[in-house]
Amino acid sequence: AQSVTQLGSHVSVSEGALVLLRCNYSSSVPPYLFWYVQYPNQGLQLLLKYTSAATLVKGINGFEAEFKKSETSFHLTKPSAHMRDAAEYFCAVSSFTGGGNKLTFGTGTQLKVEL
Amino acid sequence: DTGVSQDPRHKITKRGQNVTFRCDPISEHNRLYWYRQTLGQGPEFLTYFQNEAQLEKSRLLSDRFSAERPKGSFSTLEIQRTEQGDSAMYLCASSLGAGAETQYFGPGTRLLVL
């Protein structure tokens, strides 16, 4: 079985500061990993995904994540936070069963950006 | 590409009533997923369709839940004899299946069972 652990249910940063959201995964097979963002009253939007190509993945809105197999981590970073980044962020790992790409999500990290 | 749409966006019902939700995927997406998200948790997988075939169901999907995707287009999720524990956000996602394809999520249907 695959699982994802997101450390820190709430993270608060100042505008312009570094954003670091942590994600550790457990998988018995090489994983595919995803970061999604959810704004209030909206669906989830894909930020970026790792599919066994480059270990440093760049996504939308200036976010990036680095796959580290030795640490089983896929932390999300952004050099400079903006007020519009305030949202909930979910890390997910996929498992291929029955031909589909079922996602297993972490419990999410609420990012707050302060002036 | 108009995105994934879900209807209704909100549903309030009394315990014991039946409810049905609809999901319209992105046109030509062959895969469709249903997830459930409760407060403070990440989405949890419920079921998956490849075209019109329902290929996997989670243990979370009790016999009160049924999902269909006739003709491989829109999908419906029905909950019979609703319970207060069914209160959650029900999310639909669609994708053009191939490997680790991107799933595109709809805005969700928020269900409150009184």
PDB file of C-alpha atoms in Angstrom:
ATOM      1  CA  ALA A   1       0.000   0.000   0.000  1.00  0.00           C
ATOM      2  CA  GLN A   2       1.134   3.526  -0.696  1.00  0.00           C
ATOM      3  CA  SER A   3       0.816   6.473   1.642  1.00  0.00           C
ATOM      4  CA  VAL A   4       1.771  10.106   2.014  1.00  0.00           C
ATOM      5  CA  THR A   5       2.582  12.072   5.143  1.00  0.00           C
ATOM      6  CA  GLN A   6       2.461  15.840   5.175  1.00  0.00           C
ATOM      7  CA  LEU A   7       4.225  17.344   8.176  1.00  0.00           C
ATOM      8  CA  GLY A   8       2.551  20.470   9.465  1.00  0.00           C
ATOM      9  CA  SER A   9      -1.158  20.943   8.939  1.00  0.00           C
ATOM     10  CA  HIS A  10      -0.685  24.713   9.062  1.00  0.00           C
ATOM     11  CA  VAL A  11       2.268  26.750   7.813  1.00  0.00           C
ATOM     12  CA  SER A  12       2.521  30.512   8.102  1.00  0.00           C
ATOM     13  CA  VAL A  13       5.055  32.634   6.212  1.00  0.00           C
ATOM     14  CA  SER A  14       5.583  36.299   5.550  1.00  0.00           C
ATOM     15  CA  GLU A  15       5.056  37.671   2.078  1.00  0.00           C
ATOM     16  CA  GLY A  16       8.324  37.373   0.187  1.00  0.00           C
ATOM     17  CA  ALA A  17       9.671  34.600   2.403  1.00  0.00           C
ATOM     18  CA  LEU A  18      10.569  31.065   1.371  1.00  0.00           C
ATOM     19  CA  VAL A  19       7.742  28.547   1.282  1.00  0.00           C
ATOM     20  CA  LEU A  20       8.576  24.956   2.281  1.00  0.00           C
ATOM     21  CA  LEU A  21       5.819  22.360   2.514  1.00  0.00           C
ATOM     22  CA  ARG A  22       6.928  18.880   3.488  1.00  0.00           C
ATOM     23  CA  CYS A  23       5.806  15.577   2.010  1.00  0.00           C
ATOM     24  CA  ASN A  24       7.124  12.092   2.683  1.00  0.00           C
ATOM     25  CA  TYR A  25       5.848   9.070   0.846  1.00  0.00           C
ATOM     26  CA  SER A  26       5.807   5.327   1.272  1.00  0.00           C
ATOM     27  CA  SER A  27       5.687   3.132  -1.778  1.00  0.00           C
ATOM     28  CA  SER A  28       6.784  -0.392  -2.634  1.00  0.00           C
ATOM     29  CA  VAL A  29       7.280   0.550  -6.271  1.00  0.00           C
ATOM     30  CA  PRO A  30       8.797   3.607  -7.930  1.00  0.00           C
ATOM     31  CA  PRO A  31       6.216   6.274  -7.226  1.00  0.00           C
ATOM     32  CA  TYR A  32       4.580   8.954  -9.253  1.00  0.00           C
ATOM     33  CA  LEU A  33       4.116  11.994  -7.015  1.00  0.00           C
ATOM     34  CA  PHE A  34       1.889  15.029  -7.303  1.00  0.00           C
ATOM     35  CA  TRP A  35       1.262  18.342  -5.596  1.00  0.00           C
ATOM     36  CA  TYR A  36      -2.217  19.841  -5.864  1.00  0.00           C
ATOM     37  CA  VAL A  37      -3.496  23.189  -4.576  1.00  0.00           C
ATOM     38  CA  GLN A  38      -7.050  23.849  -3.420  1.00  0.00           C
ATOM     39  CA  TYR A  39      -8.451  27.356  -3.100  1.00  0.00           C
ATOM     40  CA  PRO A  40     -11.612  27.904  -1.036  1.00  0.00           C
ATOM     41  CA  ASN A  41     -14.732  26.517  -2.692  1.00  0.00           C
ATOM     42  CA  GLN A  42     -12.767  25.269  -5.685  1.00  0.00           C
ATOM     43  CA  GLY A  43     -11.548  21.936  -6.940  1.00  0.00           C
ATOM     44  CA  LEU A  44      -7.970  20.768  -6.805  1.00  0.00           C
ATOM     45  CA  GLN A  45      -5.515  22.155  -9.335  1.00  0.00           C
ATOM     46  CA  LEU A  46      -2.309  20.375 -10.280  1.00  0.00           C
ATOM     47  CA  LEU A  47       0.851  22.303  -9.360  1.00  0.00           C
ATOM     48  CA  LEU A  48       3.401  19.759 -10.541  1.00  0.00           C
ATOM     49  CA  LYS A  49       4.111  16.052 -10.843  1.00  0.00           C
ATOM     50  CA  TYR A  50       7.106  13.726 -10.723  1.00  0.00           C
ATOM     51  CA  THR A  51       7.089  10.853 -13.184  1.00  0.00           C
ATOM     52  CA  SER A  52      10.636   9.445 -12.889  1.00  0.00           C
ATOM     53  CA  ALA A  53      12.276  11.890 -15.249  1.00  0.00           C
ATOM     54  CA  ALA A  54      14.132  14.853 -13.719  1.00  0.00           C
ATOM     55  CA  THR A  55      14.222  14.789  -9.912  1.00  0.00           C
ATOM     56  CA  LEU A  56      13.719  18.556  -9.718  1.00  0.00           C
ATOM     57  CA  VAL A  57      10.274  19.349 -11.021  1.00  0.00           C
ATOM     58  CA  LYS A  58       9.100  22.841 -11.839  1.00  0.00           C
ATOM     59  CA  GLY A  59       5.436  23.670 -11.706  1.00  0.00           C
ATOM     60  CA  ILE A  60       3.059  26.546 -12.071  1.00  0.00           C
ATOM     61  CA  ASN A  61       3.087  29.786 -10.077  1.00  0.00           C
ATOM     62  CA  GLY A  62       6.810  29.520  -9.309  1.00  0.00           C
ATOM     63  CA  PHE A  63       6.589  26.317  -7.287  1.00  0.00           C
ATOM     64  CA  GLU A  64       9.019  23.437  -7.564  1.00  0.00           C
ATOM     65  CA  ALA A  65       9.637  20.141  -5.810  1.00  0.00           C
ATOM     66  CA  GLU A  66      12.581  17.785  -5.547  1.00  0.00           C
ATOM     67  CA  PHE A  67      12.242  14.015  -5.484  1.00  0.00           C
ATOM     68  CA  LYS A  68      14.726  12.476  -3.032  1.00  0.00           C
ATOM     69  CA  LYS A  69      14.549   8.711  -3.060  1.00  0.00           C
ATOM     70  CA  SER A  70      16.997   8.288  -0.160  1.00  0.00           C
ATOM     71  CA  GLU A  71      14.786  10.440   2.044  1.00  0.00           C
ATOM     72  CA  THR A  72      11.464   9.298   0.498  1.00  0.00           C
ATOM     73  CA  SER A  73      10.567  12.953   0.260  1.00  0.00           C
ATOM     74  CA  PHE A  74       8.964  15.286  -2.255  1.00  0.00           C
ATOM     75  CA  HIS A  75       8.956  18.680  -0.554  1.00  0.00           C
ATOM     76  CA  LEU A  76       7.346  21.678  -2.255  1.00  0.00           C
ATOM     77  CA  THR A  77       9.143  25.009  -2.300  1.00  0.00           C
ATOM     78  CA  LYS A  78       8.730  28.528  -3.610  1.00  0.00           C
ATOM     79  CA  PRO A  79      11.453  31.154  -3.162  1.00  0.00           C
ATOM     80  CA  SER A  80       9.142  34.067  -2.449  1.00  0.00           C
ATOM     81  CA  ALA A  81       5.605  33.770  -1.107  1.00  0.00           C
ATOM     82  CA  HIS A  82       2.792  35.917  -2.420  1.00  0.00           C
ATOM     83  CA  MET A  83      -0.556  36.633  -0.813  1.00  0.00           C
ATOM     84  CA  ARG A  84      -2.300  34.716  -3.606  1.00  0.00           C
ATOM     85  CA  ASP A  85      -0.452  31.534  -2.562  1.00  0.00           C
ATOM     86  CA  ALA A  86      -2.630  31.238   0.533  1.00  0.00           C
ATOM     87  CA  ALA A  87      -4.490  27.975   0.020  1.00  0.00           C
ATOM     88  CA  GLU A  88      -4.438  24.322   1.014  1.00  0.00           C
ATOM     89  CA  TYR A  89      -1.800  22.101  -0.544  1.00  0.00           C
ATOM     90  CA  PHE A  90      -2.034  18.356  -0.975  1.00  0.00           C
ATOM     91  CA  CYS A  91       0.699  15.899  -1.794  1.00  0.00           C
ATOM     92  CA  ALA A  92      -0.387  12.670  -3.487  1.00  0.00           C
ATOM     93  CA  VAL A  93       1.106   9.399  -4.676  1.00  0.00           C
ATOM     94  CA  SER A  94      -0.402   7.316  -7.420  1.00  0.00           C
ATOM     95  CA  SER A  95      -0.911   3.600  -7.637  1.00  0.00           C
ATOM     96  CA  PHE A  96      -1.863   1.822 -10.795  1.00  0.00           C
ATOM     97  CA  THR A  97      -4.657  -0.620 -10.157  1.00  0.00           C
ATOM     98  CA  GLY A  98      -7.167  -2.034 -12.579  1.00  0.00           C
ATOM     99  CA  GLY A  99      -5.664   0.134 -15.266  1.00  0.00           C
ATOM    100  CA  GLY A 100      -6.398   3.352 -13.451  1.00  0.00           C
ATOM    101  CA  ASN A 101      -4.216   5.903 -11.701  1.00  0.00           C
ATOM    102  CA  LYS A 102      -5.701   6.066  -8.191  1.00  0.00           C
ATOM    103  CA  LEU A 103      -4.350   8.946  -6.096  1.00  0.00           C
ATOM    104  CA  THR A 104      -3.641   8.629  -2.386  1.00  0.00           C
ATOM    105  CA  PHE A 105      -3.541  12.060  -0.774  1.00  0.00           C
ATOM    106  CA  GLY A 106      -1.957  13.405   2.371  1.00  0.00           C
ATOM    107  CA  THR A 107      -4.019  15.304   4.914  1.00  0.00           C
ATOM    108  CA  GLY A 108      -3.030  18.647   3.460  1.00  0.00           C
ATOM    109  CA  THR A 109      -1.145  21.732   4.610  1.00  0.00           C
ATOM    110  CA  GLN A 110      -2.922  25.057   4.957  1.00  0.00           C
ATOM    111  CA  LEU A 111      -0.573  27.838   3.888  1.00  0.00           C
ATOM    112  CA  LYS A 112      -1.108  31.289   5.353  1.00  0.00           C
ATOM    113  CA  VAL A 113       0.768  34.273   3.936  1.00  0.00           C
ATOM    114  CA  GLU A 114       1.064  37.324   6.139  1.00  0.00           C
ATOM    115  CA  LEU A 115       2.028  40.885   5.268  1.00  0.00           C
TER     116      LEU A 115
ATOM    117  CA  ASP B   1     -12.108  22.686 -22.792  1.00  0.00           C
ATOM    118  CA  THR B   2     -14.728  23.783 -20.300  1.00  0.00           C
ATOM    119  CA  GLY B   3     -13.329  21.810 -17.389  1.00  0.00           C
ATOM    120  CA  VAL B   4     -14.981  19.244 -15.171  1.00  0.00           C
ATOM    121  CA  SER B   5     -18.384  20.304 -13.891  1.00  0.00           C
ATOM    122  CA  GLN B   6     -20.402  18.917 -11.014  1.00  0.00           C
ATOM    123  CA  ASP B   7     -24.011  19.388 -10.100  1.00  0.00           C
ATOM    124  CA  PRO B   8     -25.314  20.343  -7.626  1.00  0.00           C
ATOM    125  CA  ARG B   9     -22.594  22.314  -5.868  1.00  0.00           C
ATOM    126  CA  HIS B  10     -24.362  22.015  -2.541  1.00  0.00           C
ATOM    127  CA  LYS B  11     -26.930  19.551  -1.218  1.00  0.00           C
ATOM    128  CA  ILE B  12     -28.646  19.489   2.147  1.00  0.00           C
ATOM    129  CA  THR B  13     -30.718  16.437   2.891  1.00  0.00           C
ATOM    130  CA  LYS B  14     -32.283  14.648   5.813  1.00  0.00           C
ATOM    131  CA  ARG B  15     -30.972  11.367   7.098  1.00  0.00           C
ATOM    132  CA  GLY B  16     -32.505   8.445   5.258  1.00  0.00           C
ATOM    133  CA  GLN B  17     -33.085  10.300   1.990  1.00  0.00           C
ATOM    134  CA  ASN B  18     -31.464   9.359  -1.306  1.00  0.00           C
ATOM    135  CA  VAL B  19     -29.253  11.799  -3.174  1.00  0.00           C
ATOM    136  CA  THR B  20     -27.686  11.761  -6.626  1.00  0.00           C
ATOM    137  CA  PHE B  21     -24.746  13.774  -7.868  1.00  0.00           C
ATOM    138  CA  ARG B  22     -23.696  14.329 -11.449  1.00  0.00           C
ATOM    139  CA  CYS B  23     -20.249  14.812 -12.953  1.00  0.00           C
ATOM    140  CA  ASP B  24     -19.538  15.956 -16.489  1.00  0.00           C
ATOM    141  CA  PRO B  25     -15.911  15.252 -17.390  1.00  0.00           C
ATOM    142  CA  ILE B  26     -13.765  17.047 -19.887  1.00  0.00           C
ATOM    143  CA  SER B  27     -14.825  16.001 -23.345  1.00  0.00           C
ATOM    144  CA  GLU B  28     -13.054  12.875 -24.644  1.00  0.00           C
ATOM    145  CA  HIS B  29     -11.490  12.036 -21.276  1.00  0.00           C
ATOM    146  CA  ASN B  30     -11.776   8.283 -20.966  1.00  0.00           C
ATOM    147  CA  ARG B  31     -11.085   7.980 -17.241  1.00  0.00           C
ATOM    148  CA  LEU B  32     -13.325   9.301 -14.483  1.00  0.00           C
ATOM    149  CA  TYR B  33     -12.693   9.145 -10.744  1.00  0.00           C
ATOM    150  CA  TRP B  34     -14.793   9.892  -7.676  1.00  0.00           C
ATOM    151  CA  TYR B  35     -13.199  10.958  -4.404  1.00  0.00           C
ATOM    152  CA  ARG B  36     -14.621  11.977  -1.036  1.00  0.00           C
ATOM    153  CA  GLN B  37     -13.108  14.682   1.132  1.00  0.00           C
ATOM    154  CA  THR B  38     -14.087  15.212   4.755  1.00  0.00           C
ATOM    155  CA  LEU B  39     -13.154  18.234   6.821  1.00  0.00           C
ATOM    156  CA  GLY B  40      -9.457  18.412   7.577  1.00  0.00           C
ATOM    157  CA  GLN B  41      -8.598  15.447   5.397  1.00  0.00           C
ATOM    158  CA  GLY B  42      -7.289  14.876   1.919  1.00  0.00           C
ATOM    159  CA  PRO B  43      -9.511  13.382  -0.763  1.00  0.00           C
ATOM    160  CA  GLU B  44     -10.058   9.620  -0.553  1.00  0.00           C
ATOM    161  CA  PHE B  45     -10.581   7.450  -3.604  1.00  0.00           C
ATOM    162  CA  LEU B  46     -14.060   5.995  -4.038  1.00  0.00           C
ATOM    163  CA  THR B  47     -14.328   4.551  -7.518  1.00  0.00           C
ATOM    164  CA  TYR B  48     -12.950   4.696 -11.050  1.00  0.00           C
ATOM    165  CA  PHE B  49     -14.331   4.286 -14.573  1.00  0.00           C
ATOM    166  CA  GLN B  50     -12.528   3.603 -17.798  1.00  0.00           C
ATOM    167  CA  ASN B  51     -15.058   4.661 -20.409  1.00  0.00           C
ATOM    168  CA  GLU B  52     -18.327   3.083 -19.209  1.00  0.00           C
ATOM    169  CA  ALA B  53     -16.718   0.268 -17.203  1.00  0.00           C
ATOM    170  CA  GLN B  54     -16.404   0.632 -13.433  1.00  0.00           C
ATOM    171  CA  LEU B  55     -13.045  -0.995 -12.817  1.00  0.00           C
ATOM    172  CA  GLU B  56     -12.388  -0.386  -9.152  1.00  0.00           C
ATOM    173  CA  LYS B  57     -14.351   0.409  -6.010  1.00  0.00           C
ATOM    174  CA  SER B  58     -12.949   1.379  -2.643  1.00  0.00           C
ATOM    175  CA  ARG B  59     -13.956  -0.351   0.577  1.00  0.00           C
ATOM    176  CA  LEU B  60     -15.291   3.087   1.541  1.00  0.00           C
ATOM    177  CA  LEU B  61     -18.038   2.567  -1.023  1.00  0.00           C
ATOM    178  CA  SER B  62     -20.658   0.685   0.965  1.00  0.00           C
ATOM    179  CA  ASP B  63     -23.640  -0.982  -0.676  1.00  0.00           C
ATOM    180  CA  ARG B  64     -25.579   2.254  -0.165  1.00  0.00           C
ATOM    181  CA  PHE B  65     -23.370   3.876  -2.782  1.00  0.00           C
ATOM    182  CA  SER B  66     -23.661   3.272  -6.499  1.00  0.00           C
ATOM    183  CA  ALA B  67     -22.008   4.932  -9.425  1.00  0.00           C
ATOM    184  CA  GLU B  68     -22.637   4.766 -13.134  1.00  0.00           C
ATOM    185  CA  ARG B  69     -21.150   6.160 -16.282  1.00  0.00           C
ATOM    186  CA  PRO B  70     -23.529   5.327 -19.105  1.00  0.00           C
ATOM    187  CA  LYS B  71     -22.033   5.574 -22.570  1.00  0.00           C
ATOM    188  CA  GLY B  72     -18.727   6.639 -21.089  1.00  0.00           C
ATOM    189  CA  SER B  73     -19.698  10.281 -20.798  1.00  0.00           C
ATOM    190  CA  PHE B  74     -21.150  11.848 -17.630  1.00  0.00           C
ATOM    191  CA  SER B  75     -21.246   9.948 -14.363  1.00  0.00           C
ATOM    192  CA  THR B  76     -23.664   9.823 -11.456  1.00  0.00           C
ATOM    193  CA  LEU B  77     -23.008   8.920  -7.835  1.00  0.00           C
ATOM    194  CA  GLU B  78     -26.042   7.923  -5.797  1.00  0.00           C
ATOM    195  CA  ILE B  79     -26.192   7.520  -2.051  1.00  0.00           C
ATOM    196  CA  GLN B  80     -29.188   5.691  -0.684  1.00  0.00           C
ATOM    197  CA  ARG B  81     -30.486   6.042   2.854  1.00  0.00           C
ATOM    198  CA  THR B  82     -28.020   8.806   3.675  1.00  0.00           C
ATOM    199  CA  GLU B  83     -26.361   8.910   7.087  1.00  0.00           C
ATOM    200  CA  GLN B  84     -24.779  11.841   8.904  1.00  0.00           C
ATOM    201  CA  GLY B  85     -21.389  10.274   8.288  1.00  0.00           C
ATOM    202  CA  ASP B  86     -21.917  10.751   4.549  1.00  0.00           C
ATOM    203  CA  SER B  87     -21.549  14.508   4.989  1.00  0.00           C
ATOM    204  CA  ALA B  88     -18.511  15.444   2.925  1.00  0.00           C
ATOM    205  CA  MET B  89     -17.309  17.030  -0.295  1.00  0.00           C
ATOM    206  CA  TYR B  90     -17.644  14.657  -3.241  1.00  0.00           C
ATOM    207  CA  LEU B  91     -15.072  15.348  -5.931  1.00  0.00           C
ATOM    208  CA  CYS B  92     -15.003  14.129  -9.493  1.00  0.00           C
ATOM    209  CA  ALA B  93     -11.909  14.066 -11.668  1.00  0.00           C
ATOM    210  CA  SER B  94     -11.314  13.089 -15.257  1.00  0.00           C
ATOM    211  CA  SER B  95      -8.236  12.295 -17.289  1.00  0.00           C
ATOM    212  CA  LEU B  96      -7.031  11.095 -20.628  1.00  0.00           C
ATOM    213  CA  GLY B  97      -5.566   7.874 -19.353  1.00  0.00           C
ATOM    214  CA  ALA B  98      -1.966   7.021 -20.106  1.00  0.00           C
ATOM    215  CA  GLY B  99       0.563   6.362 -17.367  1.00  0.00           C
ATOM    216  CA  ALA B 100       0.703   9.022 -14.663  1.00  0.00           C
ATOM    217  CA  GLU B 101      -1.789  11.208 -16.406  1.00  0.00           C
ATOM    218  CA  THR B 102      -3.019  14.430 -14.828  1.00  0.00           C
ATOM    219  CA  GLN B 103      -6.411  14.231 -13.207  1.00  0.00           C
ATOM    220  CA  TYR B 104      -8.522  17.366 -13.607  1.00  0.00           C
ATOM    221  CA  PHE B 105     -10.855  17.967 -10.710  1.00  0.00           C
ATOM    222  CA  GLY B 106     -14.290  19.504 -10.647  1.00  0.00           C
ATOM    223  CA  PRO B 107     -15.389  21.994  -7.966  1.00  0.00           C
ATOM    224  CA  GLY B 108     -17.088  19.280  -5.939  1.00  0.00           C
ATOM    225  CA  THR B 109     -20.525  18.731  -4.432  1.00  0.00           C
ATOM    226  CA  ARG B 110     -20.769  19.517  -0.754  1.00  0.00           C
ATOM    227  CA  LEU B 111     -23.258  17.237   0.989  1.00  0.00           C
ATOM    228  CA  LEU B 112     -24.721  17.934   4.407  1.00  0.00           C
ATOM    229  CA  VAL B 113     -26.892  15.255   5.972  1.00  0.00           C
ATOM    230  CA  LEU B 114     -29.036  16.509   8.845  1.00  0.00           C
TER     231      LEU B 114
END
